[in-house]
mmCIF file of C-alpha atoms in Angstrom:
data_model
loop_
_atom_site.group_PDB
_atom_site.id
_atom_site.type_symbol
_atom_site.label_atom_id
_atom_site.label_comp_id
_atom_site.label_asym_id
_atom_site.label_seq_id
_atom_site.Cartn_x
_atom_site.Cartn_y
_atom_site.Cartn_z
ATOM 1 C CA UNK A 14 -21.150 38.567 27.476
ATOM 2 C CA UNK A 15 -22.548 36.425 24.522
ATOM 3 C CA UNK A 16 -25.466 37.103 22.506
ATOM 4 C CA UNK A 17 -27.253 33.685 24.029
ATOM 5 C CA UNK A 18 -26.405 34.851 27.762
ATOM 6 C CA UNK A 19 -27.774 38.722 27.285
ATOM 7 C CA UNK A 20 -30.871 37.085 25.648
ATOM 8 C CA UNK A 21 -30.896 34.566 29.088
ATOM 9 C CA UNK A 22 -30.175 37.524 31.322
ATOM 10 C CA UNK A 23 -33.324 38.988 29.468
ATOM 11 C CA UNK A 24 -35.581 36.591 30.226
ATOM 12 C CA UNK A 25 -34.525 35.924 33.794
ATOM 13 C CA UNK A 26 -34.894 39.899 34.756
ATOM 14 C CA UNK A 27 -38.323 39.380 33.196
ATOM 15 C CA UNK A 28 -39.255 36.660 35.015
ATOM 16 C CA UNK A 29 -38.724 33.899 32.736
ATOM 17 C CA UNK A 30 -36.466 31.921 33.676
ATOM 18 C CA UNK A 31 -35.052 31.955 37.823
ATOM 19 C CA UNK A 32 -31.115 31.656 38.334
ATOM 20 C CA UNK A 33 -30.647 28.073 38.793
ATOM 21 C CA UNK A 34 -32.240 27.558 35.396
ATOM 22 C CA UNK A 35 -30.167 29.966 33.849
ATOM 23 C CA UNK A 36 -27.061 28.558 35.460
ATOM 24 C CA UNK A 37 -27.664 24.960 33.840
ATOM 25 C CA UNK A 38 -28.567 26.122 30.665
ATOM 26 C CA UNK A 39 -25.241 27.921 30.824
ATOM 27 C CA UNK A 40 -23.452 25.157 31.657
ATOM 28 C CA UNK A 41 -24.774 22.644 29.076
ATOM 29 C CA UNK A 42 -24.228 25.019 26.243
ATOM 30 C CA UNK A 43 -20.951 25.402 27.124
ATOM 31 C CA UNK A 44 -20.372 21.747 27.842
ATOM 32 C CA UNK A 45 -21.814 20.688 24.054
ATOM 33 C CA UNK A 46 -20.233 23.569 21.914
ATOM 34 C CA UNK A 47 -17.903 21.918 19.514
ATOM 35 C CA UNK A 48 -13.976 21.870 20.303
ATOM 36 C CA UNK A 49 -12.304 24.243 17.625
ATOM 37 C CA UNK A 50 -10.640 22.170 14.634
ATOM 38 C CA UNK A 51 -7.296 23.445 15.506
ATOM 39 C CA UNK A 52 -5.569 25.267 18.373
ATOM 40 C CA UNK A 53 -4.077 28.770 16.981
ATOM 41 C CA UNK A 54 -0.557 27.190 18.199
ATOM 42 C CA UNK A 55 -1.336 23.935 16.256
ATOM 43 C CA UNK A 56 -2.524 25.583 12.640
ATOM 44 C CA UNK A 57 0.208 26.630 10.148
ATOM 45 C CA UNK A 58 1.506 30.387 10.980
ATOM 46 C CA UNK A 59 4.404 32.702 10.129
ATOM 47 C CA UNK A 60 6.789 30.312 11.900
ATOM 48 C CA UNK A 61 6.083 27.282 9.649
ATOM 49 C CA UNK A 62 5.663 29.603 6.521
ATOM 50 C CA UNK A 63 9.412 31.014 7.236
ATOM 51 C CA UNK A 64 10.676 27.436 8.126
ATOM 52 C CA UNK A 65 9.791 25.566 4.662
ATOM 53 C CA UNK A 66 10.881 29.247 2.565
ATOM 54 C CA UNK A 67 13.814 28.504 3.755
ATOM 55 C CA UNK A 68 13.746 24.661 2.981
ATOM 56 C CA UNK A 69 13.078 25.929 -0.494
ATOM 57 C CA UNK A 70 16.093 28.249 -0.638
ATOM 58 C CA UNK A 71 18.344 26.161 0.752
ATOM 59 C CA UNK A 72 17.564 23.014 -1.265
ATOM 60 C CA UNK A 73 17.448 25.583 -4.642
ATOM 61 C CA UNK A 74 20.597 26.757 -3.899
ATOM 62 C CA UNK A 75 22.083 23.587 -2.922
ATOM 63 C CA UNK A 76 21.255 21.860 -6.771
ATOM 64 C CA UNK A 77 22.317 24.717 -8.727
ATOM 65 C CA UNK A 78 25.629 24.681 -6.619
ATOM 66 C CA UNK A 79 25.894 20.810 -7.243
ATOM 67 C CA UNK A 80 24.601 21.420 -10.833
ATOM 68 C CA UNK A 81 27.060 23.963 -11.871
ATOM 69 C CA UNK A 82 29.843 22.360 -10.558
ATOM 70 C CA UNK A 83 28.926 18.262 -10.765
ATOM 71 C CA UNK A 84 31.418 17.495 -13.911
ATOM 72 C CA UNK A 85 34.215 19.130 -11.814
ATOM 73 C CA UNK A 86 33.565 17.547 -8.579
ATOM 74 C CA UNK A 87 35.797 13.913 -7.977
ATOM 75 C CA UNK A 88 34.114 10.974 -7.110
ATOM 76 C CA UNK A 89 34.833 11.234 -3.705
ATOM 77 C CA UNK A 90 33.584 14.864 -3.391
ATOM 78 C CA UNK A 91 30.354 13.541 -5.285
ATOM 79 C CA UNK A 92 29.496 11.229 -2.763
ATOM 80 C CA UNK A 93 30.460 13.786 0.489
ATOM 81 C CA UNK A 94 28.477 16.272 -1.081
ATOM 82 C CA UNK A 95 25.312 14.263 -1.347
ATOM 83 C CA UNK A 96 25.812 11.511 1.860
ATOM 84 C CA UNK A 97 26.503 14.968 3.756
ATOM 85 C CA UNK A 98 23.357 17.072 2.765
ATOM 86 C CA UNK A 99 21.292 13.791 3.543
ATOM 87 C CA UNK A 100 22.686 13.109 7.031
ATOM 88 C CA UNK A 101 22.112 16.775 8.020
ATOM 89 C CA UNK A 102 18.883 16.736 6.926
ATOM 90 C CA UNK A 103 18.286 13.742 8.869
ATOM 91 C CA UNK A 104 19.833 15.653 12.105
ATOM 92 C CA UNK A 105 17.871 18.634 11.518
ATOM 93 C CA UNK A 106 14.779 16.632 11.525
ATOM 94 C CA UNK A 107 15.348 14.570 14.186
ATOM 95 C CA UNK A 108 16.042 17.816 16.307
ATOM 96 C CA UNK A 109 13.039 19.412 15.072
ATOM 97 C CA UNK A 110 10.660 16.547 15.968
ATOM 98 C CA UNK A 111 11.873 17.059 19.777
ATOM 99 C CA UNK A 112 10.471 21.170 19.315
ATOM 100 C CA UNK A 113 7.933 22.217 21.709
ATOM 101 C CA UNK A 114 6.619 24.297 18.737
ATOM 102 C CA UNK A 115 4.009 22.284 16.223
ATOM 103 C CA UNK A 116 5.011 24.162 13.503
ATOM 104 C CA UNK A 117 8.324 23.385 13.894
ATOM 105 C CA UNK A 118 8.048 19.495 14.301
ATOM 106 C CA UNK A 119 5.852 19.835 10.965
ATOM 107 C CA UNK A 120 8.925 21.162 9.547
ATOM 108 C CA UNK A 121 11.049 18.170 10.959
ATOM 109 C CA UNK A 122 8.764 16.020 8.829
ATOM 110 C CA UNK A 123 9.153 17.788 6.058
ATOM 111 C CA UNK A 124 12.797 17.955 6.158
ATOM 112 C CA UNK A 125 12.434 13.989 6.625
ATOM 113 C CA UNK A 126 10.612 13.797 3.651
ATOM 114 C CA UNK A 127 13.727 15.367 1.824
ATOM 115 C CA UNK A 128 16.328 12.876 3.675
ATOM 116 C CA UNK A 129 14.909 9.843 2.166
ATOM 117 C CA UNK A 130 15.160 10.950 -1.604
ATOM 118 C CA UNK A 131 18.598 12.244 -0.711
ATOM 119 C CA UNK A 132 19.419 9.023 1.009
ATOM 120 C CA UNK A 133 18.091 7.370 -1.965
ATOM 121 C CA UNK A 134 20.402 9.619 -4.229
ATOM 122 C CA UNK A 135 23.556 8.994 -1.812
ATOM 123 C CA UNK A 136 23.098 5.135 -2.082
ATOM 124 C CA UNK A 137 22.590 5.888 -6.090
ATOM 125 C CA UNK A 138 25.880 8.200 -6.231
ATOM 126 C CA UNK A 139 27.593 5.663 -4.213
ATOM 127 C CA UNK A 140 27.112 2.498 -6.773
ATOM 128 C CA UNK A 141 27.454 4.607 -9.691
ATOM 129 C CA UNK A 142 30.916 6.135 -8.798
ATOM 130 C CA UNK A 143 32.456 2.794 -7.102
ATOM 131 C CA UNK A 144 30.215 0.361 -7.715
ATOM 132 C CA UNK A 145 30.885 -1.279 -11.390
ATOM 133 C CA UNK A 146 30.771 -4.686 -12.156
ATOM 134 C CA UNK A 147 32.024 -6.078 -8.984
ATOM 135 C CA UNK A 148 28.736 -4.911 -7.218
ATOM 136 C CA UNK A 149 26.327 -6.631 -9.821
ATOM 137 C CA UNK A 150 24.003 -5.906 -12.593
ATOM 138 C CA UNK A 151 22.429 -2.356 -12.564
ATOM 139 C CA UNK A 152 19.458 -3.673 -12.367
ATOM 140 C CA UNK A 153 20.377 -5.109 -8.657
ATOM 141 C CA UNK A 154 21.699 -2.215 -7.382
ATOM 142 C CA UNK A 155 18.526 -0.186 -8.798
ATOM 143 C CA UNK A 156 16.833 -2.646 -6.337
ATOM 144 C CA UNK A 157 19.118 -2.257 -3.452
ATOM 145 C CA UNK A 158 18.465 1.694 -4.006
ATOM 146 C CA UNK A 159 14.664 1.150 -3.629
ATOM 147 C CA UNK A 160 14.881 -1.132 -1.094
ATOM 148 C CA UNK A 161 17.069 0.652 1.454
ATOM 149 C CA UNK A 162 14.995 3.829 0.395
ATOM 150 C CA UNK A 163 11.631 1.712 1.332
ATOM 151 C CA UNK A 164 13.102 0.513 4.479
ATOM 152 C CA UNK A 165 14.655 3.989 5.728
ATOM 153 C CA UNK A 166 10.554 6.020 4.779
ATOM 154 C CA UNK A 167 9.308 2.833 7.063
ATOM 155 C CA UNK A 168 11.995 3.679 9.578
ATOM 156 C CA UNK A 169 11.253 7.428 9.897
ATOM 157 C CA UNK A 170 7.298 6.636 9.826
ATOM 158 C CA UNK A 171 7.824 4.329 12.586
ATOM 159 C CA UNK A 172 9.464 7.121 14.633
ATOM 160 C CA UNK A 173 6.976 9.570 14.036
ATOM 161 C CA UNK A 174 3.696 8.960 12.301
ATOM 162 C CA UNK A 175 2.643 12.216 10.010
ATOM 163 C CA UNK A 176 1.251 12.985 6.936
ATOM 164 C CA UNK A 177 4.759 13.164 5.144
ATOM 165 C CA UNK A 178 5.775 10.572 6.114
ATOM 166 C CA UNK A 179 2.892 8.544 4.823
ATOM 167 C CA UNK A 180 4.076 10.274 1.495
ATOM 168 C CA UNK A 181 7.117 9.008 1.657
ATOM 169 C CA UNK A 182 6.110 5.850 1.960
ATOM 170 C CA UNK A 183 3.704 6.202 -1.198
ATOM 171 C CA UNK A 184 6.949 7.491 -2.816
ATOM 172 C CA UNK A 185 9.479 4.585 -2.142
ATOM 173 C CA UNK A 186 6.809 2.141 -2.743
ATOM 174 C CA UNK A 187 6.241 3.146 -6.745
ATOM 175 C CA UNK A 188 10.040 3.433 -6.751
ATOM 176 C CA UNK A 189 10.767 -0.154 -5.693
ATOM 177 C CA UNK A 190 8.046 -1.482 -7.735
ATOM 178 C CA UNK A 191 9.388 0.384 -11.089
ATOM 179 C CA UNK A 192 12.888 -1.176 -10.400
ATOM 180 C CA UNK A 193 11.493 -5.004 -9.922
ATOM 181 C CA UNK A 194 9.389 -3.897 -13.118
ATOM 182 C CA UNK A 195 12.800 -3.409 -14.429
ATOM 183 C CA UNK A 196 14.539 -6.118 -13.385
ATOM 184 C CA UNK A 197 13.438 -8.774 -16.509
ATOM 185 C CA UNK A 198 15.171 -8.431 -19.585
ATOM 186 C CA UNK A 199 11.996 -6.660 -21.042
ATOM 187 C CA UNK A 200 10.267 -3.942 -18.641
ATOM 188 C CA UNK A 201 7.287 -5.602 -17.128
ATOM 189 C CA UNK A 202 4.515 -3.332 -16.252
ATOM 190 C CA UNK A 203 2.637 -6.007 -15.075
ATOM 191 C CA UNK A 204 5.346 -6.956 -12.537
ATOM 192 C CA UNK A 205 5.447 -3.372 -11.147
ATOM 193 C CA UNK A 206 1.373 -2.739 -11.083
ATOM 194 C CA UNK A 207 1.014 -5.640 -9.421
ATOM 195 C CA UNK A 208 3.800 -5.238 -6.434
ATOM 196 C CA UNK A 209 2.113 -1.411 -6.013
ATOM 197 C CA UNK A 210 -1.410 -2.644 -5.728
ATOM 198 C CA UNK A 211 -0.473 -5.175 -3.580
ATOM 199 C CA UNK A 212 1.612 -2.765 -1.219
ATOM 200 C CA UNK A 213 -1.258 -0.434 -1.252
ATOM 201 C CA UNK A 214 -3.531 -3.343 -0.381
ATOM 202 C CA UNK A 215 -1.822 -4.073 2.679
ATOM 203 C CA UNK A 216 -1.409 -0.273 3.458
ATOM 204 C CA UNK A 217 -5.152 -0.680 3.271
ATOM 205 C CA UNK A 218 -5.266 -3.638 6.269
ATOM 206 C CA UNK A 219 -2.768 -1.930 8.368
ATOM 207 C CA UNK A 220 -4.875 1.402 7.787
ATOM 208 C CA UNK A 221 -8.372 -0.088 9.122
ATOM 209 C CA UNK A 222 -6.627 -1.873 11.709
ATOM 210 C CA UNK A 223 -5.071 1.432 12.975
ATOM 211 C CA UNK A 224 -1.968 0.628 12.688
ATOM 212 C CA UNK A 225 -1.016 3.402 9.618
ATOM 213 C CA UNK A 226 -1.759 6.375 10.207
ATOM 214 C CA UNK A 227 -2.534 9.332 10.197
ATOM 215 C CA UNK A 228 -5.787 7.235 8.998
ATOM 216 C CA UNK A 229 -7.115 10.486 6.490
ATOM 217 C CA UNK A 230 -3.619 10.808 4.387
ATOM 218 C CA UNK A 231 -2.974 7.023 4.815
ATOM 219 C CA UNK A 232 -6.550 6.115 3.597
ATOM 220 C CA UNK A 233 -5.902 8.602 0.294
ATOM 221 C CA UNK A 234 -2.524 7.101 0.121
ATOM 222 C CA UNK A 235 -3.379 3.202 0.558
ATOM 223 C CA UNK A 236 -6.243 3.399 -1.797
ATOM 224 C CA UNK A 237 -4.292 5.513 -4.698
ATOM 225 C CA UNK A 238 -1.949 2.618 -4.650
ATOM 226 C CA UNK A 239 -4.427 0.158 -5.118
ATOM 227 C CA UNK A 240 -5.802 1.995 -7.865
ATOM 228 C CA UNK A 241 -3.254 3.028 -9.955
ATOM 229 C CA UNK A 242 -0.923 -0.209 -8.877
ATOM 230 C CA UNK A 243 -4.097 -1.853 -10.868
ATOM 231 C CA UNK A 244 -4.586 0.406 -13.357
ATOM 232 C CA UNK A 245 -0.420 -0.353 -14.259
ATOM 233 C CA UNK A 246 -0.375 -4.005 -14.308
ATOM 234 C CA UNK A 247 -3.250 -3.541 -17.540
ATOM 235 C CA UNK A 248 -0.735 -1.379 -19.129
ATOM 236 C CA UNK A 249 0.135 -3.291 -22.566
ATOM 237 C CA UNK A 250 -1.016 -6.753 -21.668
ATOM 238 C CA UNK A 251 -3.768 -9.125 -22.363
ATOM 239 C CA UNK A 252 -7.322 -8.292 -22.366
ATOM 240 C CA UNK A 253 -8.306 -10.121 -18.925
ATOM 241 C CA UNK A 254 -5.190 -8.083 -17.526
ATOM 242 C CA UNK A 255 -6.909 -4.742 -18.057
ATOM 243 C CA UNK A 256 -10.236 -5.498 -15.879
ATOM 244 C CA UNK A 257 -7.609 -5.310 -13.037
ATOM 245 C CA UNK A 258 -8.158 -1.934 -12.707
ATOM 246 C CA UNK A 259 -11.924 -2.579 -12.468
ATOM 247 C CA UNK A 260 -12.185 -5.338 -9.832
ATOM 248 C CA UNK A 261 -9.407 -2.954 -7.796
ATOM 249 C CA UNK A 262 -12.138 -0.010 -8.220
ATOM 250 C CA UNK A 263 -15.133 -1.644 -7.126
ATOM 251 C CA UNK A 264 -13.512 -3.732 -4.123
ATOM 252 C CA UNK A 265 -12.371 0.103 -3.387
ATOM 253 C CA UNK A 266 -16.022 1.029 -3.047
ATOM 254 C CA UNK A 267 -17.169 -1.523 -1.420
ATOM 255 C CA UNK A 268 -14.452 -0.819 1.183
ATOM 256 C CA UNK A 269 -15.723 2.615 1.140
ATOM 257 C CA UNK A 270 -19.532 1.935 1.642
ATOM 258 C CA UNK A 271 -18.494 -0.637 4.718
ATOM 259 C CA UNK A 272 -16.316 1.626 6.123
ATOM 260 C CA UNK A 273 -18.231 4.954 5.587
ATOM 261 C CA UNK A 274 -15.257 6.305 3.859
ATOM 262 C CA UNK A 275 -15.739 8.904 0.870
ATOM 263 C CA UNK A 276 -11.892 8.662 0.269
ATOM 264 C CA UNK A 277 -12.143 5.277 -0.645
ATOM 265 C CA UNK A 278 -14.851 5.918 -3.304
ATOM 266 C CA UNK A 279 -13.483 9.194 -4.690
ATOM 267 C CA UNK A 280 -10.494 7.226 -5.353
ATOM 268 C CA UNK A 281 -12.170 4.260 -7.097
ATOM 269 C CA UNK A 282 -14.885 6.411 -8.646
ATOM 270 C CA UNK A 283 -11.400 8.105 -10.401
ATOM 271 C CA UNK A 284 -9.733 4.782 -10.806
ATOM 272 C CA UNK A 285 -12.454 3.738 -12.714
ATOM 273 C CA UNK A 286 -13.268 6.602 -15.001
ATOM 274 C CA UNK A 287 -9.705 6.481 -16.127
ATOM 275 C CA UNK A 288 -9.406 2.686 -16.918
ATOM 276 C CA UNK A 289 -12.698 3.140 -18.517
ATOM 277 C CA UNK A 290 -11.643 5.710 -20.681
ATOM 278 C CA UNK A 291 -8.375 4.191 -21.256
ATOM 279 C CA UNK A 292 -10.597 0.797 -21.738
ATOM 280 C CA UNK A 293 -12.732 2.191 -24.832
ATOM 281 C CA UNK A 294 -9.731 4.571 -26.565
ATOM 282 C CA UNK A 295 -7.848 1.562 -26.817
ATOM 283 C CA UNK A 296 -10.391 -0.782 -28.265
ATOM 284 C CA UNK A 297 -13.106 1.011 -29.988
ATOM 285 C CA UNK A 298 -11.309 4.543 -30.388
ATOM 286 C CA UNK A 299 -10.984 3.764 -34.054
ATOM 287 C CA UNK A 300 -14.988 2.300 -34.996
ATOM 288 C CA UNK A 301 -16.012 5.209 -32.600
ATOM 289 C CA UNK A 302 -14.052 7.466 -33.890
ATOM 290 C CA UNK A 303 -12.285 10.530 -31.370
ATOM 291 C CA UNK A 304 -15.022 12.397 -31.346
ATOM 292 C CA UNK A 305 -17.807 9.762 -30.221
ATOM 293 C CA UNK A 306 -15.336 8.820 -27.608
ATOM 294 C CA UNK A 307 -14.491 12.174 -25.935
ATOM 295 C CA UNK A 308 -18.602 12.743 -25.993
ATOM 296 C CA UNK A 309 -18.479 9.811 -24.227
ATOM 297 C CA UNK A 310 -15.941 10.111 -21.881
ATOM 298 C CA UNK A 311 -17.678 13.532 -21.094
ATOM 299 C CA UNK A 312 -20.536 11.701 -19.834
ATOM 300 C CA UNK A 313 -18.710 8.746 -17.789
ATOM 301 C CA UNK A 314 -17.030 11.901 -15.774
ATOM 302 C CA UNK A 315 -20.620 13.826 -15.214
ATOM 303 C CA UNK A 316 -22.161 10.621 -14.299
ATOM 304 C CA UNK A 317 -18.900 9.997 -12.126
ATOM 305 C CA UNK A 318 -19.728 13.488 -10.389
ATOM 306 C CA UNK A 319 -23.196 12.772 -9.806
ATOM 307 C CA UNK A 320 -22.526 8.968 -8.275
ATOM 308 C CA UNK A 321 -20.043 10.797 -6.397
ATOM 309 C CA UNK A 322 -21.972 13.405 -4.976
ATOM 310 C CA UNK A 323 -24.961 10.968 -4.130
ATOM 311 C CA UNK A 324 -22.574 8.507 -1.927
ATOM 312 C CA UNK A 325 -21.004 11.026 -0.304
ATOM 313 C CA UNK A 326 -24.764 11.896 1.301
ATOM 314 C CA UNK A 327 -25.044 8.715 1.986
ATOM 315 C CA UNK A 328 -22.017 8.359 4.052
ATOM 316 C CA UNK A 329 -22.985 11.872 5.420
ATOM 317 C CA UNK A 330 -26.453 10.199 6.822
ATOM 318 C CA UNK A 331 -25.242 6.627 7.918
ATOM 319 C CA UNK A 332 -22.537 8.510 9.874
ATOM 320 C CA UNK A 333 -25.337 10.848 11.546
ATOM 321 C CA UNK A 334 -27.365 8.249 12.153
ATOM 322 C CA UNK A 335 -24.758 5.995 14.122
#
């Protein structure tokens, strides 16, 4: 018996309280006490734990067998080894997803995770063993190798929502963006911030619409984009280029305050400090001089703590008060 009921039990023997009252006050405490976070079955346990050691063996055995032996290996053998390794990986996760056991499906997303970058490295293998000249510029098939990689995260997300596979998507979107960044004759930076940030804006959309999700690791996700897809496209150009990053970071929380999300404003409080930073080293590191400027920067990240911790209690109370 519970502390609460012995004290009950207590004050009904003394007279307190009769057995009907007792009863409902029973019953409501046990119909308002919180749900646990987690089921035991659902958190991480020895299962999981001995499922990704042996992701970890597996894969570090696999590259130093394919590192060791890569300059003896034919071009044929090349692309088995790697199209092979990627298409299991996509069968064992596949069959994992369909386990009874949650710690096991978590391990068919993590095993997912892995089949897209060796998917990606499969389609790479592939062009760079038979594709030559007849298959186009590098630069195109770098393209085609982010694409397919974009479209196969999307694929697997689509399948089965999760947290890795959110990742992924993170993942294949900064890797398609760097190879359109590197598609002009001169790297464009601009090019490839601006494709992220506006990938990570529409992440954001489909995010608040519930449509990505899970909504906690797709909200960190979306907004990171947007942040440091702004933050890139300021990267060695023009001065109205670099107050990208600042416009991204203050729509980010404003997005945050409307939608009572810390995430949001942890990410563009960050966003901020760094383009900031980056902002006064690059323009008045030298009349400041290093010194001046790291005092300085010292502050901006205090001050970013404090504004941090002060928004975050205001979420706290307009959550508790709706």
């Amino acid at each position: 018996m519970s502390e609460s009921k012995q004290h009950l039990r207590a004050w009904q023997n003394a007279g307190l309280l009769d057995e009907e009252t007792v009863s409902r006050i029973v019953a409501f405490e046990s119909a308002s006490r919180p749900a646990p976070s987690a089921l035991p079955e659902e958190r991480p346990g020895v299962i999981e734990a001995i499922l990704y050691l042996g992701f970890v063996v597996a894969g570090a055995g696999i590259f130093f067998l394919v590192g060791n032996n890569w300059e003896q290996l034919t071009s044929w053998s090349r692309l088995m080894l790697v199209t092979t390794a990627a298409v299991l990986t996509l069968g064992a996760g596949a069959g994992m997803h369909l386990a009874a056991h949650p710690g096991v499906r978590r391990g068919g997303q993590a095993a997912w995770l892995l089949a897209v970058a060796l998917s990606a490295a499969s389609l790479a293998v592939a062009f760079n063993e038979y594709g030559g000249h007849q298959l186009g510029d590098e630069r195109w098939q770098i393209v085609v190798v982010a694409t397919a990689t974009f479209a196969l995260a999307m694929t697997l997300w689509a399948f089965a929502p999760s947290s890795l596979q959110v990742l992924a998507i993170a993942g294949a979107t900064v890797f398609f963006a760097e190879a359109l960044g590197a598609w002009p004759d001169e790297y464009s930076p601009r090019l490839a911030g601006l494709t992220i940030a506006t990938t990570g804006a529409a992440l954001l959309v489909l995010t608040e619409l519930g449509v990505f999700r899970p909504v906690r690791t797709a909200r960190v996700a979306a907004a990171a984009l947007c942040g440091i897809g702004a933050f890139h496209a300021g990267v060695d150009s023009s001065l109205p280029w670099e107050f990208i990053a600042f416009v991204a970071g203050g729509a980010l929380i404003g997005l945050g305050i409307w939608r009572a999300s810390f995430t949001y404003v942890a990410v563009a409080v960050a966003t901020l400090l760094v383009a900031l930073i980056t902002f006064m080293f690059e323009h008045f590191g030298g009349e400041l001089g290093a010194p001046i400027a790291l005092i300085l920067s010292g502050g901006l990240l205090i001050g970013s703590v404090l504004v941090l911790v002060q928004v975050r209690t205001m979420i706290h109370r307009h959550r508790v008060a709706v």
